[in-house]
PDB file of C-alpha atoms in Angstrom:
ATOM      1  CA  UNK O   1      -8.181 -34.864  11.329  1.00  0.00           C
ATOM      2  CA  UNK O   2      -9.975 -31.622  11.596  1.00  0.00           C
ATOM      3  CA  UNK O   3      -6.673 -29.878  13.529  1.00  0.00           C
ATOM      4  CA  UNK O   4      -4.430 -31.524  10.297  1.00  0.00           C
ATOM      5  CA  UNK O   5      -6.669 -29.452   8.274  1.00  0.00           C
ATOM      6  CA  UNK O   6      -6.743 -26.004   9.984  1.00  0.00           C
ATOM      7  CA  UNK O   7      -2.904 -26.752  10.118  1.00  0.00           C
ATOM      8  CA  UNK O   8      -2.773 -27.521   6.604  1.00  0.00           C
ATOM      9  CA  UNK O   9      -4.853 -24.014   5.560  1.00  0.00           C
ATOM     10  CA  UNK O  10      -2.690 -21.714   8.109  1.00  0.00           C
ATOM     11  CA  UNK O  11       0.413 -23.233   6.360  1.00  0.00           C
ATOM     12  CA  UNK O  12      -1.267 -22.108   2.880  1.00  0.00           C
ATOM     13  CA  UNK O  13      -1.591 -18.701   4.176  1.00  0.00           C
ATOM     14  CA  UNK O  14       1.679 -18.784   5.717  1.00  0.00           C
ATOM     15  CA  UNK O  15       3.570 -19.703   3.124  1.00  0.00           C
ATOM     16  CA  UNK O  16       1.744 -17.062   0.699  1.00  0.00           C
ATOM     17  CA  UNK O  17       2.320 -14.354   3.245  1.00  0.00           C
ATOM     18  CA  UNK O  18       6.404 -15.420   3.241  1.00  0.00           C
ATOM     19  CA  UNK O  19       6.742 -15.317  -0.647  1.00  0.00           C
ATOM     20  CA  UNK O  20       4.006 -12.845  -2.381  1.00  0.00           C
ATOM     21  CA  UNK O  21       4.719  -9.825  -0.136  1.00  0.00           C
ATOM     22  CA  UNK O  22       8.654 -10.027  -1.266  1.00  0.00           C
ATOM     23  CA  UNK O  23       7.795 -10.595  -5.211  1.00  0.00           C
ATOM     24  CA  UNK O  24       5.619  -7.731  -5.083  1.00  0.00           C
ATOM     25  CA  UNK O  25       8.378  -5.307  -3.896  1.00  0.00           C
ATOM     26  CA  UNK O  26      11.018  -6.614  -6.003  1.00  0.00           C
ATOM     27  CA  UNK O  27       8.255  -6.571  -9.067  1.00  0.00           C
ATOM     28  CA  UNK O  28       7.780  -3.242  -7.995  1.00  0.00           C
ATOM     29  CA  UNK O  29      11.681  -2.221  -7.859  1.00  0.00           C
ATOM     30  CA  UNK O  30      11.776  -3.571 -11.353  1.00  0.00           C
ATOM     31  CA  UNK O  31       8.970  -1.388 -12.692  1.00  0.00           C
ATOM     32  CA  UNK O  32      11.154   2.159 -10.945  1.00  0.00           C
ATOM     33  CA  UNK O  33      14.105   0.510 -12.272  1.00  0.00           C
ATOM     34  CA  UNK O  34      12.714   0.754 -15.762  1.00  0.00           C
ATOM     35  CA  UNK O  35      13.604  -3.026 -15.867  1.00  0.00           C
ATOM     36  CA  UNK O  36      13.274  -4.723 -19.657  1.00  0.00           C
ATOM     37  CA  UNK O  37       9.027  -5.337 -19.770  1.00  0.00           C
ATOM     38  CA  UNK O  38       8.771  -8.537 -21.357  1.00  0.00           C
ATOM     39  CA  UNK O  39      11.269 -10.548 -19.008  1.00  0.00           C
ATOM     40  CA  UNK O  40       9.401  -8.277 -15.927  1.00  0.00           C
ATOM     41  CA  UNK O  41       6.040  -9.551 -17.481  1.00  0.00           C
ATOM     42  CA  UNK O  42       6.724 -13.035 -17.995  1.00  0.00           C
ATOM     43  CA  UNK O  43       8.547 -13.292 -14.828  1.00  0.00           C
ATOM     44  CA  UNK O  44       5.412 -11.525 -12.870  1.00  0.00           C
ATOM     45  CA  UNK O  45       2.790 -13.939 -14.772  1.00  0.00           C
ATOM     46  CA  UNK O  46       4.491 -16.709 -14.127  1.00  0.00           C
ATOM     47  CA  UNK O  47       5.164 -16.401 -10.177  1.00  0.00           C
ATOM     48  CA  UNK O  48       1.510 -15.282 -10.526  1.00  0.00           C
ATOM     49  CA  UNK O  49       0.329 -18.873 -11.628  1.00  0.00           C
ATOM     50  CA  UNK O  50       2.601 -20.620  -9.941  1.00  0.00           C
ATOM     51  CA  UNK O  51       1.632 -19.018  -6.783  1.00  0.00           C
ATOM     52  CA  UNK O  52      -1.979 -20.055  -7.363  1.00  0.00           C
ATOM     53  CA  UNK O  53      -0.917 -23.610  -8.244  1.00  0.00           C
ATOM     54  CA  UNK O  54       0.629 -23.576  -5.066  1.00  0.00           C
ATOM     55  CA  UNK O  55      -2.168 -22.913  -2.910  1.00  0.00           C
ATOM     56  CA  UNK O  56      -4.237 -25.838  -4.692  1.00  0.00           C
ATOM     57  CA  UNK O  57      -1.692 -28.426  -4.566  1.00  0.00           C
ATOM     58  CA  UNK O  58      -0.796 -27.565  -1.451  1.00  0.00           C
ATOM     59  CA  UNK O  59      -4.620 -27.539  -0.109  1.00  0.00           C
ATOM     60  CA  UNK O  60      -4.599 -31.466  -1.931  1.00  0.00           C
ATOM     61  CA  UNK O  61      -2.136 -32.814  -0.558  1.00  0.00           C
ATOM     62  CA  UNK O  62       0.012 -33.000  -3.902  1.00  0.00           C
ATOM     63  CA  UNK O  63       3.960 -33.596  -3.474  1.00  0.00           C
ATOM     64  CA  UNK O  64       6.382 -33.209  -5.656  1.00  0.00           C
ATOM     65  CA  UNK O  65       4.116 -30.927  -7.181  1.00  0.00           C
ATOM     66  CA  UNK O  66       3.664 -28.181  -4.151  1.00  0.00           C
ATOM     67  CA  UNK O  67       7.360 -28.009  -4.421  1.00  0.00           C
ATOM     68  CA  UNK O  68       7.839 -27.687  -7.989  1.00  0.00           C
ATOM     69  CA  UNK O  69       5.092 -24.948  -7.694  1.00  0.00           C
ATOM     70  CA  UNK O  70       7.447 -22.932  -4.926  1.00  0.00           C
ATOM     71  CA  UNK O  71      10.791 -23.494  -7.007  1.00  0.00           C
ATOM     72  CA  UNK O  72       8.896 -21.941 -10.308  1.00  0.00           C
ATOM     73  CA  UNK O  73       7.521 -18.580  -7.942  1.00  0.00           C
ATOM     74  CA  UNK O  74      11.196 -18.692  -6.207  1.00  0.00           C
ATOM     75  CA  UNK O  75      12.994 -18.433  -9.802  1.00  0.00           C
ATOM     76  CA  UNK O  76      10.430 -15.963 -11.279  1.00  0.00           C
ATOM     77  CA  UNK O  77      11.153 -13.747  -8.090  1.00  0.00           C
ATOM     78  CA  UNK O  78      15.055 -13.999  -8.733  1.00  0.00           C
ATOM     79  CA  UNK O  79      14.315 -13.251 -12.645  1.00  0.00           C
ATOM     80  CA  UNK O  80      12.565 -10.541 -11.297  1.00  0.00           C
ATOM     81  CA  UNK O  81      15.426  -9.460  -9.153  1.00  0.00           C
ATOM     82  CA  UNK O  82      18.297  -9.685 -11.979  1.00  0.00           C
ATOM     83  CA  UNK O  83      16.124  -7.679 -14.622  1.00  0.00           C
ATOM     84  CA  UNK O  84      15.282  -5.098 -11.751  1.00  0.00           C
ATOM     85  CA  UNK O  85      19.425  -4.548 -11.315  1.00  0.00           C
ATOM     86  CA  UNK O  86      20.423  -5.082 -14.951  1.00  0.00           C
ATOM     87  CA  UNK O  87      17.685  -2.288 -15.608  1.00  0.00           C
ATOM     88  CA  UNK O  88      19.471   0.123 -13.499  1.00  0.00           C
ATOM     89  CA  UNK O  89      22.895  -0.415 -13.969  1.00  0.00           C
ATOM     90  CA  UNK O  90      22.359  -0.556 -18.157  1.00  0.00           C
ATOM     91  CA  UNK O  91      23.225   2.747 -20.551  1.00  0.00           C
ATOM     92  CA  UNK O  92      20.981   5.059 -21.669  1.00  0.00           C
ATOM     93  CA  UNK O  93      23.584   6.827 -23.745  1.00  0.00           C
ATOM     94  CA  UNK O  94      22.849  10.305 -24.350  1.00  0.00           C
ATOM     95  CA  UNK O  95      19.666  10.511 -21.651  1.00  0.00           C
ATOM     96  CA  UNK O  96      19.696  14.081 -20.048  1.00  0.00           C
ATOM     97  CA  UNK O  97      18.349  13.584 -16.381  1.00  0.00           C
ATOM     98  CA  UNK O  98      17.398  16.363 -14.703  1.00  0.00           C
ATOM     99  CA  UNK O  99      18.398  16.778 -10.607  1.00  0.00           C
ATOM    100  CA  UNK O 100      15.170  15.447  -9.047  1.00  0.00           C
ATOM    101  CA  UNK O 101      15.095  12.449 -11.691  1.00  0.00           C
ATOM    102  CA  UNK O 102      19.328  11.426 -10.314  1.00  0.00           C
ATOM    103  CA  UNK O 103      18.097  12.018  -7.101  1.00  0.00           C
ATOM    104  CA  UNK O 104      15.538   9.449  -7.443  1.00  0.00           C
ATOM    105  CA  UNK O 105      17.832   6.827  -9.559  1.00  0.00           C
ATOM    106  CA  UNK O 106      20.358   7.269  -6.386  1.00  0.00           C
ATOM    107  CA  UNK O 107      17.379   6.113  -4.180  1.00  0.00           C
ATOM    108  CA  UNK O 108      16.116   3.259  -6.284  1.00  0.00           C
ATOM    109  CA  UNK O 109      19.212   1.476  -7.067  1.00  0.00           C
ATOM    110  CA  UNK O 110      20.232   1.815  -3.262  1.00  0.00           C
ATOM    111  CA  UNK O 111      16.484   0.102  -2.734  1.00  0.00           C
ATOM    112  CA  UNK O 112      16.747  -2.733  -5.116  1.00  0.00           C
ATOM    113  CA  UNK O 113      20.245  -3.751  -3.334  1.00  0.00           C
ATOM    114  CA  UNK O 114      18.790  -3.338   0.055  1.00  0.00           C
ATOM    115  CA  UNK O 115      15.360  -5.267  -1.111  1.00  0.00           C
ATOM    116  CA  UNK O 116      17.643  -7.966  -3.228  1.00  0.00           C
ATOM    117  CA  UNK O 117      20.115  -8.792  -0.045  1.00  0.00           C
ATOM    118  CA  UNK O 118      16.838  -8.915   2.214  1.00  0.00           C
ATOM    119  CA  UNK O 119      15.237 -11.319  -0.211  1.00  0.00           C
ATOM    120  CA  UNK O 120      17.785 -13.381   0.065  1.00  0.00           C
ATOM    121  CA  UNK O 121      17.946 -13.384   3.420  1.00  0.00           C
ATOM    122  CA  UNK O 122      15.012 -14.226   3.807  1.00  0.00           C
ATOM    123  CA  UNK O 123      14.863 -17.144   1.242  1.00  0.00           C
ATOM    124  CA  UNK O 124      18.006 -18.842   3.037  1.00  0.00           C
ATOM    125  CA  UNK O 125      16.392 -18.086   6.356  1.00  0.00           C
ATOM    126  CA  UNK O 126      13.277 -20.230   5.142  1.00  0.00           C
ATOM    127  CA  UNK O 127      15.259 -22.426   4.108  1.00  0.00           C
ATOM    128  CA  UNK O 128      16.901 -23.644   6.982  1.00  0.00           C
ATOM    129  CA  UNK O 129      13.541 -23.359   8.603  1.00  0.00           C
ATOM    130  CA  UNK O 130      12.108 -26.018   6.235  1.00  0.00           C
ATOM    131  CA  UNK O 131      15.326 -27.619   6.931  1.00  0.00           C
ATOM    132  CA  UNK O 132      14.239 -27.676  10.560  1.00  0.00           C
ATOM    133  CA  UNK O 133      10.662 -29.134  10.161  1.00  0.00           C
ATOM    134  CA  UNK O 134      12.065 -31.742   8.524  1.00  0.00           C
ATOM    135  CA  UNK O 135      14.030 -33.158  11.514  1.00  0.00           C
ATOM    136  CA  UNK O 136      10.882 -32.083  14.039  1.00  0.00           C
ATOM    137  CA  UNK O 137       8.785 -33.648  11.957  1.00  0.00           C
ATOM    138  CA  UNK O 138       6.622 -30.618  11.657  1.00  0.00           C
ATOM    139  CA  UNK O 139       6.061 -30.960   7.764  1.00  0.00           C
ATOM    140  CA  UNK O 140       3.065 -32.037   6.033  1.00  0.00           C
ATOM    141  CA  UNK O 141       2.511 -35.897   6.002  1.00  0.00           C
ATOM    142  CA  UNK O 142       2.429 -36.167   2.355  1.00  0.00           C
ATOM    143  CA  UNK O 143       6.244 -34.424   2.242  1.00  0.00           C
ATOM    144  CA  UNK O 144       7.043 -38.006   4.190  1.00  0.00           C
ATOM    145  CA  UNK O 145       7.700 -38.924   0.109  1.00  0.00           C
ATOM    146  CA  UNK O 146      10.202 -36.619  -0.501  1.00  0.00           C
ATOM    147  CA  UNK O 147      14.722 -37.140  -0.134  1.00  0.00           C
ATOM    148  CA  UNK O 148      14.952 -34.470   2.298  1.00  0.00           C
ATOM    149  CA  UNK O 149      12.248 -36.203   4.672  1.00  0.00           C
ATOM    150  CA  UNK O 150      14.377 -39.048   3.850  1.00  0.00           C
ATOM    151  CA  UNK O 151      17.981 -37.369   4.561  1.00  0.00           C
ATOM    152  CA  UNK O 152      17.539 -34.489   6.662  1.00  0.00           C
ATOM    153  CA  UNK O 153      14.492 -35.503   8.271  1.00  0.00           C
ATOM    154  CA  UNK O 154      16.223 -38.632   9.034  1.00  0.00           C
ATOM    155  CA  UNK O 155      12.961 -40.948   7.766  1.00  0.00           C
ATOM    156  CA  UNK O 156      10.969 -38.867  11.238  1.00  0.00           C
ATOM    157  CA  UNK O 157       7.315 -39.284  10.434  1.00  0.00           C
ATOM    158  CA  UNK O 158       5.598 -36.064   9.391  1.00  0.00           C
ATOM    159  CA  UNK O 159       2.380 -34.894  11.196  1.00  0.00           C
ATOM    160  CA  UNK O 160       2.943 -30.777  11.600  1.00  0.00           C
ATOM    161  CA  UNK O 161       4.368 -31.600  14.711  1.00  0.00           C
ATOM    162  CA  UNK O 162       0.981 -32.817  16.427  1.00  0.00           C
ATOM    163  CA  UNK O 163       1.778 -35.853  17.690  1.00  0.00           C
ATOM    164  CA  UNK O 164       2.835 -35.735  21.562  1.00  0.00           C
ATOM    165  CA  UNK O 165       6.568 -37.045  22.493  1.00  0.00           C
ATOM    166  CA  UNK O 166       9.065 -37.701  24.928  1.00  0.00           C
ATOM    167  CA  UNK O 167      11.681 -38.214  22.825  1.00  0.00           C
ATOM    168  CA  UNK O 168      14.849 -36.047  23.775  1.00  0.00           C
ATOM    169  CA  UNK O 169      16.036 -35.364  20.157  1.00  0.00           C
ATOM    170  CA  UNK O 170      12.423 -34.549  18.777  1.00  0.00           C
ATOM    171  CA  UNK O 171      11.989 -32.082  21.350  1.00  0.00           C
ATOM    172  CA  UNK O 172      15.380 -30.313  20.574  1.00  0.00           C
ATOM    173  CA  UNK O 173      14.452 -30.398  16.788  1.00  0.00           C
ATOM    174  CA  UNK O 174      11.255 -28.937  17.509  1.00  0.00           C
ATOM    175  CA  UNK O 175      12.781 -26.420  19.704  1.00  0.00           C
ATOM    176  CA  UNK O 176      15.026 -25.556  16.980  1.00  0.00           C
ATOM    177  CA  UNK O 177      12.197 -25.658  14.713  1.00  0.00           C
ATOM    178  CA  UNK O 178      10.265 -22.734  16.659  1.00  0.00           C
ATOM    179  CA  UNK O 179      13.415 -21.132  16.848  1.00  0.00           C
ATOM    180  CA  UNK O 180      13.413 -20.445  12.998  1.00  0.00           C
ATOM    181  CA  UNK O 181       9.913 -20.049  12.618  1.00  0.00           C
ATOM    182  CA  UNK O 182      10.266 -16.982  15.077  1.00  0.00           C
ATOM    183  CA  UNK O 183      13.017 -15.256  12.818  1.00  0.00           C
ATOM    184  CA  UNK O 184      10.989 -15.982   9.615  1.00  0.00           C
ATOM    185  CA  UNK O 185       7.994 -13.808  11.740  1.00  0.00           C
ATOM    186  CA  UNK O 186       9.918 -11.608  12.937  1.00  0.00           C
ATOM    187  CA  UNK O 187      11.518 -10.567   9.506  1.00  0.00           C
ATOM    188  CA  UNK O 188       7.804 -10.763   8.413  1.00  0.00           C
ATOM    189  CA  UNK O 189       6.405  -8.331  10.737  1.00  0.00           C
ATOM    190  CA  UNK O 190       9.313  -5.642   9.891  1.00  0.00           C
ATOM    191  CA  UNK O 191      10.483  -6.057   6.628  1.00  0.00           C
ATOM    192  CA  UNK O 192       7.627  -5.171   4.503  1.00  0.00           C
ATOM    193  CA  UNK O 193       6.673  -1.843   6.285  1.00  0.00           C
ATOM    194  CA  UNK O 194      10.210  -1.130   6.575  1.00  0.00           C
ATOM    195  CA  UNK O 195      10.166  -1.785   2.210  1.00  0.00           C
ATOM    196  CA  UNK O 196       6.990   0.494   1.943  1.00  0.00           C
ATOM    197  CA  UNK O 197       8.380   2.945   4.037  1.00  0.00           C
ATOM    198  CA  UNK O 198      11.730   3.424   1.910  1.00  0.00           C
ATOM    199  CA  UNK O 199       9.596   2.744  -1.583  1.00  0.00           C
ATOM    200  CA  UNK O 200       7.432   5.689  -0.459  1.00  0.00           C
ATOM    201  CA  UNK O 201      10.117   7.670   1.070  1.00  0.00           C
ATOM    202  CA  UNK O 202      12.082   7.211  -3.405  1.00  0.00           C
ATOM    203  CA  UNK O 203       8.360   8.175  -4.194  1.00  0.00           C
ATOM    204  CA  UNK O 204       8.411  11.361  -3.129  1.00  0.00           C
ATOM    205  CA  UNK O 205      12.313  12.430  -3.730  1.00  0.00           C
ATOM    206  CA  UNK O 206      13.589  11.834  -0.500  1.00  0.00           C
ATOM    207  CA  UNK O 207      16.786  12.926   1.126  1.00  0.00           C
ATOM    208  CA  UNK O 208      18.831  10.532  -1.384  1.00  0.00           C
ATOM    209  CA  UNK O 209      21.646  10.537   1.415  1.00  0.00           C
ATOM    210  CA  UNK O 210      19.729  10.053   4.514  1.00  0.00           C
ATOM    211  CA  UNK O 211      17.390   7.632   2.440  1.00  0.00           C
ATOM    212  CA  UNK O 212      20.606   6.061   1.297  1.00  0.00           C
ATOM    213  CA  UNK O 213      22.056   5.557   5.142  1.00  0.00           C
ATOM    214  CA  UNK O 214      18.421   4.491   6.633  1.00  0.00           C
ATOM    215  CA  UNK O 215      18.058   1.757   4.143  1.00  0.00           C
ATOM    216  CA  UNK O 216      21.739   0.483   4.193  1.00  0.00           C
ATOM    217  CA  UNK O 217      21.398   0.590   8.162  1.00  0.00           C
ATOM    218  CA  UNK O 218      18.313  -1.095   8.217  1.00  0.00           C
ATOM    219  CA  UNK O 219      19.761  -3.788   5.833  1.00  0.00           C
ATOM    220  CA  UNK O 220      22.793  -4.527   8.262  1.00  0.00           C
ATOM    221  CA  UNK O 221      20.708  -4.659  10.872  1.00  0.00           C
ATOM    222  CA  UNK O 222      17.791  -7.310   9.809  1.00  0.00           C
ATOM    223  CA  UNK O 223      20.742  -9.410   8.926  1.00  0.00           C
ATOM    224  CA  UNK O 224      22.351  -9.485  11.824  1.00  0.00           C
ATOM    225  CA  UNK O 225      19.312  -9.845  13.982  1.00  0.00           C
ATOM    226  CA  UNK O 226      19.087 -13.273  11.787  1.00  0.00           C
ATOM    227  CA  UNK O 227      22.434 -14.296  12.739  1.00  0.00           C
ATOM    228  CA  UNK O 228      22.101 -13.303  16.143  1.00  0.00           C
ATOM    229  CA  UNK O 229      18.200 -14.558  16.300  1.00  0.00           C
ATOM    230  CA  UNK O 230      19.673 -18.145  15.314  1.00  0.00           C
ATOM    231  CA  UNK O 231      22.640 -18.297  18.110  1.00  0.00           C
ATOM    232  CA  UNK O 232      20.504 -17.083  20.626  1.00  0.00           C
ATOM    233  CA  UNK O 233      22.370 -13.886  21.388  1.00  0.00           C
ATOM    234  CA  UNK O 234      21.166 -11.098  23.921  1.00  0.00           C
ATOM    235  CA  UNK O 235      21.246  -8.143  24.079  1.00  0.00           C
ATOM    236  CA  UNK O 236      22.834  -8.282  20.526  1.00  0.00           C
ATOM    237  CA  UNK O 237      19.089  -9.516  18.884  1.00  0.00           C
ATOM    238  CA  UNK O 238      17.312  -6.429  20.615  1.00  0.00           C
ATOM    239  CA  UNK O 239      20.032  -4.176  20.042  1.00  0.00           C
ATOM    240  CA  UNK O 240      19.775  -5.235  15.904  1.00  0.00           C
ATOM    241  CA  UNK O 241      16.057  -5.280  16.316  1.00  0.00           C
ATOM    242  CA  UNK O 242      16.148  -1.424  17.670  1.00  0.00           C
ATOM    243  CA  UNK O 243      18.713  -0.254  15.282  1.00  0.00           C
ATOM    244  CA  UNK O 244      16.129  -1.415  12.397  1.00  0.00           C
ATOM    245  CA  UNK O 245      13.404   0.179  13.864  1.00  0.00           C
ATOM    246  CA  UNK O 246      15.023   3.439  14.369  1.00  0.00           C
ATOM    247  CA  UNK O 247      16.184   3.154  10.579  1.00  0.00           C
ATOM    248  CA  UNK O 248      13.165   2.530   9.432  1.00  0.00           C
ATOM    249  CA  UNK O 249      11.583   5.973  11.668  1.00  0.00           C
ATOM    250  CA  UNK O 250      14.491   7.770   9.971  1.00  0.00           C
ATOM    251  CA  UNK O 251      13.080   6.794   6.867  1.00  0.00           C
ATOM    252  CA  UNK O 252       9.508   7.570   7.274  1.00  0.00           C
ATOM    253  CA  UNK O 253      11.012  10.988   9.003  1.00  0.00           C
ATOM    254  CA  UNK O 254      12.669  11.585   5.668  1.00  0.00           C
ATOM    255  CA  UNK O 255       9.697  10.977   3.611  1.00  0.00           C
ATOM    256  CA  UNK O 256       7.421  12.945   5.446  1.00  0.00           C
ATOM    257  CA  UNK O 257       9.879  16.297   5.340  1.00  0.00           C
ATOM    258  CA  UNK O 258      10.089  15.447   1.428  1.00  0.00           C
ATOM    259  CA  UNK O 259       6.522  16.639   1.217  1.00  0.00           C
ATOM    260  CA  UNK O 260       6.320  19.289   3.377  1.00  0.00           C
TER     261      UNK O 260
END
């Protein structure tokens, strides 16, 4: 009982640290963007309470109402992300922009693409993940009540994946299970500093080009590590993983010269 419930609080925090971290940059996208306010405010509220929802339901053992909770933060997030693009690509008829102020457009519109497409990379890759639990068993018990548990999870019993077996197929769900739960860390321990790196880097009027190239490398390069990541391809995942990391130096490089 006492490991369900340290389980149960780590997958709070998890699940916090795999949604709030990408609203915040896409939020903040929007606001550079000069995205419309009121749809930017409602949608920021909104994910706002229904992030905090979350966390309580989730801590009580409340289904469907945990996953209502996510689906309402999801679609504020992807509000978020349309407003943040139609507020960049809109007119301003008859707006005089001065050099440093197109350089700086150039850089944010190339960041809200490259923050978008990673977004949604991530949201399918948790997807399949949760898609993966399901057959492992490795969900919450009370998520035992829902179709998927039902359909995908094939009616498995759902304990977090405590409960000790033999059983051939569990262990190659769960295997595949850990599989996914690696990429969604892995994209979680890059892709935010990568996101502050490049926000800074538009912050200070960066090299629009070379901030242009890191952050449309870097983008190619998380999603293929995904792809590869998920087939169990080597050298390809380090060589993907190394590519983003050098993007993301060439980046920082480029913001620090901008201030020098």
């Amino acid at each position: 009982m006492a490991r369900e419930e340290e389980y149960r609080w780590r997958r709070v925090i998890a699940n916090d640290l795999e949604s709030i971290p990408f609203a915040l940059f896409i939020f903040g996208g929007g606001i550079l963007a000069d995205s419309n306010p009121v749809v930017h405010t409602s949608a920021m509220i909104i994910y706002t309470v229904a992030r905090c929802l979350h966390s309580y339901v989730y801590v009580h053992a409340m289904q469907p109402h945990r996953a209502i909770c996510w689906a309402v933060g999801v679609l504020a997030t992807l509000v978020g992300v349309g407003n943040a693009a139609v507020g960049h690509i809109r007119n301003r008829p008859g707006e005089i922009k001065s050099p440093a102020s197109t350089m700086v457009e150039s850089n944010v519109k190339v960041y809200i693409a490259c923050t978008s497409v990673l977004y949604l990379k991530f949201l399918l890759a948790t997807g399949v993940q949760g898609g993966k639990k399901f057959r492992s068993g490795g969900r919450p018990p009370e998520d035992a009540g829902l179709s998927l548990a039902k359909t995908i999870g094939q009616g498995r019993k759902q304990t977090y994946g405590l409960d000790k077996t033999d059983d051939e197929k569990t262990l190659k769900a769960r295997e595949a299970e850990h599989r996914w739960t690696r990429i969604v860390s892995n994209d979680l321990e890059s892709i935010p500093f990568a996101l502050f790196v490049f926000g800074g880097g538009i912050l200070v009027g960066s090299n629009p080009t070379v901030h242009a190239g890191a952050m449309t490398v870097y983008t190619v390069a998380r999603c293929l590590h995904t792809y590869v990541y998920a087939h169990a391809m080597q050298p390809h995942r380090a060589i993907c993983w190394g590519v983003g990391v050098v993007a993301t130096l060439v980046g920082l490089g480029n913001a620090v010269a901008a201030i020098l």
